[in-house]
mmCIF file of C-alpha atoms in Angstrom:
data_model
loop_
_atom_site.group_PDB
_atom_site.id
_atom_site.type_symbol
_atom_site.label_atom_id
_atom_site.label_comp_id
_atom_site.label_asym_id
_atom_site.label_seq_id
_atom_site.Cartn_x
_atom_site.Cartn_y
_atom_site.Cartn_z
ATOM 1 C CA UNK R 1 -49.034 0.058 12.071
ATOM 2 C CA UNK R 2 -48.075 -2.156 15.010
ATOM 3 C CA UNK R 3 -44.466 -2.305 16.212
ATOM 4 C CA UNK R 4 -44.269 -5.977 15.270
ATOM 5 C CA UNK R 5 -45.382 -5.228 11.710
ATOM 6 C CA UNK R 6 -43.031 -2.253 11.467
ATOM 7 C CA UNK R 7 -40.129 -4.436 12.636
ATOM 8 C CA UNK R 8 -40.915 -7.155 10.077
ATOM 9 C CA UNK R 9 -41.246 -4.581 7.325
ATOM 10 C CA UNK R 10 -37.931 -3.027 8.281
ATOM 11 C CA UNK R 11 -36.223 -6.413 8.033
ATOM 12 C CA UNK R 12 -37.946 -6.984 4.691
ATOM 13 C CA UNK R 13 -36.672 -3.618 3.418
ATOM 14 C CA UNK R 14 -33.119 -4.473 4.443
ATOM 15 C CA UNK R 15 -33.324 -7.858 2.761
ATOM 16 C CA UNK R 16 -34.816 -6.346 -0.402
ATOM 17 C CA UNK R 17 -31.899 -3.905 -0.570
ATOM 18 C CA UNK R 18 -29.546 -6.904 -0.158
ATOM 19 C CA UNK R 19 -28.325 -5.632 3.206
ATOM 20 C CA UNK R 20 -28.369 -9.132 4.645
ATOM 21 C CA UNK R 21 -25.833 -8.582 7.411
ATOM 22 C CA UNK R 22 -27.696 -5.509 8.627
ATOM 23 C CA UNK R 23 -30.978 -7.451 8.582
ATOM 24 C CA UNK R 24 -29.405 -10.226 10.636
ATOM 25 C CA UNK R 25 -27.936 -7.743 13.120
ATOM 26 C CA UNK R 26 -31.117 -5.688 13.493
ATOM 27 C CA UNK R 27 -32.447 -7.478 16.614
ATOM 28 C CA UNK R 28 -29.080 -7.110 18.333
ATOM 29 C CA UNK R 29 -28.820 -3.417 17.470
ATOM 30 C CA UNK R 30 -32.360 -2.730 18.682
ATOM 31 C CA UNK R 31 -31.580 -4.464 21.969
ATOM 32 C CA UNK R 32 -28.389 -2.412 22.313
ATOM 33 C CA UNK R 33 -30.249 0.795 21.481
ATOM 34 C CA UNK R 34 -32.719 0.123 24.292
ATOM 35 C CA UNK R 35 -30.094 -1.040 26.797
ATOM 36 C CA UNK R 36 -27.637 1.786 26.069
ATOM 37 C CA UNK R 37 -30.260 4.439 25.372
ATOM 38 C CA UNK R 38 -28.793 5.075 21.917
ATOM 39 C CA UNK R 39 -30.130 7.856 19.749
ATOM 40 C CA UNK R 40 -31.781 6.956 16.472
ATOM 41 C CA UNK R 41 -28.742 8.282 14.604
ATOM 42 C CA UNK R 42 -26.281 6.265 16.720
ATOM 43 C CA UNK R 43 -28.301 3.059 16.324
ATOM 44 C CA UNK R 44 -28.585 3.541 12.567
ATOM 45 C CA UNK R 45 -24.846 4.255 12.263
ATOM 46 C CA UNK R 46 -24.003 1.104 14.224
ATOM 47 C CA UNK R 47 -26.335 -0.974 12.043
ATOM 48 C CA UNK R 48 -24.889 0.329 8.780
ATOM 49 C CA UNK R 49 -21.336 -0.068 10.066
ATOM 50 C CA UNK R 50 -21.970 -3.794 10.362
ATOM 51 C CA UNK R 51 -23.090 -3.936 6.739
ATOM 52 C CA UNK R 52 -20.148 -1.832 5.537
ATOM 53 C CA UNK R 53 -17.636 -4.028 7.380
ATOM 54 C CA UNK R 54 -19.217 -7.205 6.029
ATOM 55 C CA UNK R 55 -19.214 -5.811 2.487
ATOM 56 C CA UNK R 56 -15.557 -4.829 2.721
ATOM 57 C CA UNK R 57 -14.672 -8.273 4.099
ATOM 58 C CA UNK R 58 -16.357 -9.923 1.108
ATOM 59 C CA UNK R 59 -14.567 -7.595 -1.300
ATOM 60 C CA UNK R 60 -11.228 -8.309 0.368
ATOM 61 C CA UNK R 61 -11.859 -12.050 0.043
ATOM 62 C CA UNK R 62 -12.676 -11.562 -3.638
ATOM 63 C CA UNK R 63 -9.540 -9.487 -4.260
ATOM 64 C CA UNK R 64 -7.365 -12.049 -2.483
ATOM 65 C CA UNK R 65 -8.893 -14.864 -4.523
ATOM 66 C CA UNK R 66 -8.160 -12.985 -7.752
ATOM 67 C CA UNK R 67 -4.609 -12.087 -6.673
ATOM 68 C CA UNK R 68 -3.527 -15.767 -6.460
ATOM 69 C CA UNK R 69 -0.858 -15.012 -3.856
ATOM 70 C CA UNK R 70 1.102 -18.197 -3.131
ATOM 71 C CA UNK R 71 1.365 -17.542 0.625
ATOM 72 C CA UNK R 72 -0.454 -15.323 3.167
ATOM 73 C CA UNK R 73 2.754 -13.439 3.978
ATOM 74 C CA UNK R 74 2.624 -9.886 5.304
ATOM 75 C CA UNK R 75 5.452 -7.468 6.040
ATOM 76 C CA UNK R 76 5.311 -8.520 9.704
ATOM 77 C CA UNK R 77 6.464 -12.016 8.667
ATOM 78 C CA UNK R 78 9.774 -10.787 7.258
ATOM 79 C CA UNK R 79 12.704 -11.005 9.685
ATOM 80 C CA UNK R 80 14.908 -8.029 8.842
ATOM 81 C CA UNK R 81 17.381 -8.930 11.587
ATOM 82 C CA UNK R 82 17.996 -12.319 9.990
ATOM 83 C CA UNK R 83 18.518 -10.814 6.536
ATOM 84 C CA UNK R 84 21.081 -7.993 6.793
ATOM 85 C CA UNK R 85 21.130 -7.651 3.008
ATOM 86 C CA UNK R 86 17.754 -5.910 3.059
ATOM 87 C CA UNK R 87 17.396 -2.145 3.600
ATOM 88 C CA UNK R 88 14.554 -2.047 6.158
ATOM 89 C CA UNK R 89 13.928 1.699 5.682
ATOM 90 C CA UNK R 90 13.569 1.250 1.934
ATOM 91 C CA UNK R 91 11.187 -1.699 2.327
ATOM 92 C CA UNK R 92 9.074 0.160 4.868
ATOM 93 C CA UNK R 93 8.839 3.082 2.465
ATOM 94 C CA UNK R 94 7.683 0.707 -0.285
ATOM 95 C CA UNK R 95 5.130 -0.724 2.168
ATOM 96 C CA UNK R 96 3.458 2.701 2.208
ATOM 97 C CA UNK R 97 2.463 1.839 -1.403
ATOM 98 C CA UNK R 98 3.337 5.323 -2.618
ATOM 99 C CA UNK R 99 4.938 3.742 -5.660
ATOM 100 C CA UNK R 100 1.482 2.688 -6.873
ATOM 101 C CA UNK R 101 0.425 6.329 -7.137
ATOM 102 C CA UNK R 102 3.312 6.973 -9.541
ATOM 103 C CA UNK R 103 2.836 3.738 -11.534
ATOM 104 C CA UNK R 104 6.408 2.940 -10.483
ATOM 105 C CA UNK R 105 7.990 -0.500 -10.449
ATOM 106 C CA UNK R 106 9.962 -2.513 -7.910
ATOM 107 C CA UNK R 107 12.700 -4.989 -8.834
ATOM 108 C CA UNK R 108 14.012 -7.458 -6.260
ATOM 109 C CA UNK R 109 17.358 -8.817 -7.471
ATOM 110 C CA UNK R 110 19.388 -11.472 -5.685
ATOM 111 C CA UNK R 111 20.272 -15.154 -5.408
ATOM 112 C CA UNK R 112 17.675 -17.800 -4.558
ATOM 113 C CA UNK R 113 16.295 -18.012 -1.045
ATOM 114 C CA UNK R 114 17.067 -14.492 0.219
ATOM 115 C CA UNK R 115 13.430 -13.392 0.627
ATOM 116 C CA UNK R 116 12.617 -11.735 -2.700
ATOM 117 C CA UNK R 117 9.312 -13.547 -3.153
ATOM 118 C CA UNK R 118 8.296 -13.035 0.481
ATOM 119 C CA UNK R 119 8.813 -9.285 0.193
ATOM 120 C CA UNK R 120 6.982 -9.151 -3.146
ATOM 121 C CA UNK R 121 4.029 -11.088 -1.740
ATOM 122 C CA UNK R 122 3.970 -8.945 1.413
ATOM 123 C CA UNK R 123 3.781 -5.766 -0.684
ATOM 124 C CA UNK R 124 1.109 -7.347 -2.869
ATOM 125 C CA UNK R 125 -0.910 -8.377 0.190
ATOM 126 C CA UNK R 126 -0.700 -4.823 1.493
ATOM 127 C CA UNK R 127 -1.969 -3.502 -1.832
ATOM 128 C CA UNK R 128 -4.898 -5.946 -1.795
ATOM 129 C CA UNK R 129 -5.822 -4.907 1.736
ATOM 130 C CA UNK R 130 -5.641 -1.252 0.663
ATOM 131 C CA UNK R 131 -8.318 -1.972 -1.932
ATOM 132 C CA UNK R 132 -6.204 -2.401 -5.064
ATOM 133 C CA UNK R 133 -6.546 -5.078 -7.725
ATOM 134 C CA UNK R 134 -3.446 -7.290 -7.698
ATOM 135 C CA UNK R 135 -2.325 -10.359 -9.616
ATOM 136 C CA UNK R 136 0.615 -12.699 -8.930
ATOM 137 C CA UNK R 137 2.264 -14.957 -11.490
ATOM 138 C CA UNK R 138 5.636 -16.476 -12.229
ATOM 139 C CA UNK R 139 7.538 -15.414 -15.327
ATOM 140 C CA UNK R 140 7.329 -18.948 -16.731
ATOM 141 C CA UNK R 141 3.555 -19.150 -16.226
ATOM 142 C CA UNK R 142 3.040 -15.710 -17.755
ATOM 143 C CA UNK R 143 5.052 -16.675 -20.830
ATOM 144 C CA UNK R 144 3.210 -19.990 -21.180
ATOM 145 C CA UNK R 145 -0.166 -18.300 -20.835
ATOM 146 C CA UNK R 146 0.714 -15.680 -23.450
ATOM 147 C CA UNK R 147 2.017 -18.359 -25.816
ATOM 148 C CA UNK R 148 -1.184 -20.371 -25.488
ATOM 149 C CA UNK R 149 -3.307 -17.264 -25.990
ATOM 150 C CA UNK R 150 -1.417 -16.425 -29.187
ATOM 151 C CA UNK R 151 -1.994 -19.937 -30.571
ATOM 152 C CA UNK R 152 -5.716 -19.736 -29.748
ATOM 153 C CA UNK R 153 -6.208 -16.239 -31.173
ATOM 154 C CA UNK R 154 -6.712 -14.638 -27.748
ATOM 155 C CA UNK R 155 -3.572 -12.505 -27.655
ATOM 156 C CA UNK R 156 -5.310 -9.150 -27.171
ATOM 157 C CA UNK R 157 -7.579 -10.581 -24.470
ATOM 158 C CA UNK R 158 -4.518 -11.924 -22.659
ATOM 159 C CA UNK R 159 -2.753 -8.554 -22.892
ATOM 160 C CA UNK R 160 -5.819 -6.769 -21.503
ATOM 161 C CA UNK R 161 -5.898 -9.192 -18.584
ATOM 162 C CA UNK R 162 -2.283 -8.531 -17.611
ATOM 163 C CA UNK R 163 -2.684 -4.789 -18.176
ATOM 164 C CA UNK R 164 -5.671 -4.614 -15.832
ATOM 165 C CA UNK R 165 -4.369 -5.015 -12.241
ATOM 166 C CA UNK R 166 -3.103 -1.979 -10.366
ATOM 167 C CA UNK R 167 -0.155 -4.150 -9.321
ATOM 168 C CA UNK R 168 1.251 -7.135 -11.216
ATOM 169 C CA UNK R 169 3.828 -9.358 -9.493
ATOM 170 C CA UNK R 170 6.072 -11.376 -11.809
ATOM 171 C CA UNK R 171 8.086 -13.857 -9.761
ATOM 172 C CA UNK R 172 11.151 -15.990 -10.511
ATOM 173 C CA UNK R 173 12.349 -14.314 -13.693
ATOM 174 C CA UNK R 174 15.466 -16.156 -14.799
ATOM 175 C CA UNK R 175 14.895 -19.327 -12.776
ATOM 176 C CA UNK R 176 13.479 -21.256 -15.732
ATOM 177 C CA UNK R 177 14.187 -20.707 -19.415
ATOM 178 C CA UNK R 178 11.374 -18.902 -21.192
ATOM 179 C CA UNK R 179 9.920 -20.429 -24.362
ATOM 180 C CA UNK R 180 11.026 -19.084 -27.728
ATOM 181 C CA UNK R 181 8.689 -16.085 -27.655
ATOM 182 C CA UNK R 182 8.686 -15.758 -23.849
ATOM 183 C CA UNK R 183 10.932 -12.701 -23.660
ATOM 184 C CA UNK R 184 8.835 -10.957 -26.309
ATOM 185 C CA UNK R 185 5.607 -11.771 -24.448
ATOM 186 C CA UNK R 186 7.074 -10.457 -21.192
ATOM 187 C CA UNK R 187 8.114 -7.261 -22.938
ATOM 188 C CA UNK R 188 4.623 -6.820 -24.375
ATOM 189 C CA UNK R 189 3.067 -7.151 -20.910
ATOM 190 C CA UNK R 190 5.507 -4.650 -19.409
ATOM 191 C CA UNK R 191 4.974 -2.299 -22.347
ATOM 192 C CA UNK R 192 1.187 -2.464 -21.867
ATOM 193 C CA UNK R 193 1.613 -1.414 -18.246
ATOM 194 C CA UNK R 194 4.290 1.213 -18.823
ATOM 195 C CA UNK R 195 3.478 4.506 -17.020
ATOM 196 C CA UNK R 196 -0.033 3.181 -16.252
ATOM 197 C CA UNK R 197 0.321 0.578 -13.513
ATOM 198 C CA UNK R 198 3.007 -0.854 -11.259
ATOM 199 C CA UNK R 199 4.917 -4.104 -11.614
ATOM 200 C CA UNK R 200 6.967 -5.947 -9.000
ATOM 201 C CA UNK R 201 9.523 -8.307 -10.477
ATOM 202 C CA UNK R 202 11.796 -10.770 -8.676
ATOM 203 C CA UNK R 203 14.838 -12.199 -10.409
ATOM 204 C CA UNK R 204 18.099 -13.992 -9.701
ATOM 205 C CA UNK R 205 19.628 -12.451 -12.835
ATOM 206 C CA UNK R 206 21.645 -9.269 -12.394
ATOM 207 C CA UNK R 207 20.460 -6.405 -14.573
ATOM 208 C CA UNK R 208 23.753 -6.357 -16.494
ATOM 209 C CA UNK R 209 23.182 -9.991 -17.483
ATOM 210 C CA UNK R 210 19.645 -9.701 -18.855
ATOM 211 C CA UNK R 211 20.732 -9.612 -22.494
ATOM 212 C CA UNK R 212 22.607 -12.894 -22.109
ATOM 213 C CA UNK R 213 19.916 -14.529 -19.980
ATOM 214 C CA UNK R 214 17.098 -13.758 -22.434
ATOM 215 C CA UNK R 215 19.137 -14.339 -25.568
ATOM 216 C CA UNK R 216 17.900 -11.099 -27.141
ATOM 217 C CA UNK R 217 19.806 -7.921 -26.303
ATOM 218 C CA UNK R 218 17.266 -5.670 -28.040
ATOM 219 C CA UNK R 219 14.245 -7.016 -26.154
ATOM 220 C CA UNK R 220 16.162 -7.044 -22.867
ATOM 221 C CA UNK R 221 17.211 -3.416 -23.337
ATOM 222 C CA UNK R 222 13.683 -2.320 -24.238
ATOM 223 C CA UNK R 223 12.262 -4.185 -21.246
ATOM 224 C CA UNK R 224 14.763 -2.647 -18.846
ATOM 225 C CA UNK R 225 14.193 0.805 -20.320
ATOM 226 C CA UNK R 226 10.518 0.654 -19.362
ATOM 227 C CA UNK R 227 10.979 -1.129 -16.052
ATOM 228 C CA UNK R 228 13.718 1.164 -14.771
ATOM 229 C CA UNK R 229 12.224 4.469 -15.945
ATOM 230 C CA UNK R 230 10.293 4.686 -12.671
ATOM 231 C CA UNK R 231 11.646 1.975 -10.434
ATOM 232 C CA UNK R 232 13.153 1.043 -7.120
ATOM 233 C CA UNK R 233 15.795 -1.658 -7.457
ATOM 234 C CA UNK R 234 16.322 -3.681 -4.280
ATOM 235 C CA UNK R 235 19.473 -5.757 -4.386
ATOM 236 C CA UNK R 236 19.595 -8.514 -1.757
ATOM 237 C CA UNK R 237 22.824 -10.345 -1.098
ATOM 238 C CA UNK R 238 22.525 -12.204 2.184
ATOM 239 C CA UNK R 239 22.058 -15.640 3.719
ATOM 240 C CA UNK R 240 19.406 -17.938 2.311
ATOM 241 C CA UNK R 241 16.120 -17.925 4.215
ATOM 242 C CA UNK R 242 15.407 -21.502 3.189
ATOM 243 C CA UNK R 243 18.871 -22.741 4.173
ATOM 244 C CA UNK R 244 18.531 -21.016 7.542
ATOM 245 C CA UNK R 245 15.172 -22.747 8.114
ATOM 246 C CA UNK R 246 16.607 -26.126 7.104
ATOM 247 C CA UNK R 247 19.536 -25.630 9.445
ATOM 248 C CA UNK R 248 17.228 -24.677 12.318
ATOM 249 C CA UNK R 249 15.052 -27.749 11.690
ATOM 250 C CA UNK R 250 18.086 -30.024 11.517
ATOM 251 C CA UNK R 251 19.448 -28.590 14.760
ATOM 252 C CA UNK R 252 16.101 -29.092 16.506
ATOM 253 C CA UNK R 253 15.988 -32.716 15.341
ATOM 254 C CA UNK R 254 19.584 -33.272 16.413
ATOM 255 C CA UNK R 255 18.852 -31.988 19.915
ATOM 256 C CA UNK R 256 15.697 -34.089 20.149
ATOM 257 C CA UNK R 257 17.602 -37.244 19.132
ATOM 258 C CA UNK R 258 20.399 -36.457 21.574
ATOM 259 C CA UNK R 259 17.935 -35.909 24.405
ATOM 260 C CA UNK R 260 16.177 -39.198 23.600
ATOM 261 C CA UNK R 261 19.447 -41.132 23.544
ATOM 262 C CA UNK R 262 20.617 -39.658 26.812
#
């Protein structure tokens, strides 16, 4: 068999095995093997590394698409110096994702604008990049989706969906009133995940006020019992991130106007 035919057949084999990135990189790797005097093993490892990296990139894109994260925030985006109400050591420990191994939960509790959602999304992004299946939703959207599923006879399918991800992020609990059966639906989701998978929950409602906020002391107590059994509660009581940004923008505009006038 001629070298040209062997080369074409090798590319055909790679394409048949759906190793498209390796097939595309083959000419470049062969050139490098000749120029750098690579061994057969080294050249093959370099070729397959390209395919592995491309495959992982596609899988990461797929996991991010499924996760529905509202922003591309990572832990590096959070300014601990500007938010003294956050325990940096505790957050960095959570960023190790050890809590996922224990099916433990994380609750971020504090007033609006202090960075609860940013931290939740950053942890979720880290979990996605580590290869875990993650899903983000707001409490209001979760309740509405469960309510619709119940009306359409898809309740069990809906529960399986929310039970599936390794990490479920439920944002903005307490910001909007839940529909009549919203608290019950939220409890059912948390109960499905109990001791099996982790949940991150952000809320502006203090734990002691859950019974009043949800209008059902029994459901609130049962929900908290499961959430807090294995949980890290992060209370944040500091300046508003959003207000700080607005103030910085206003100050920049004020200086620009003053400079223009002068």
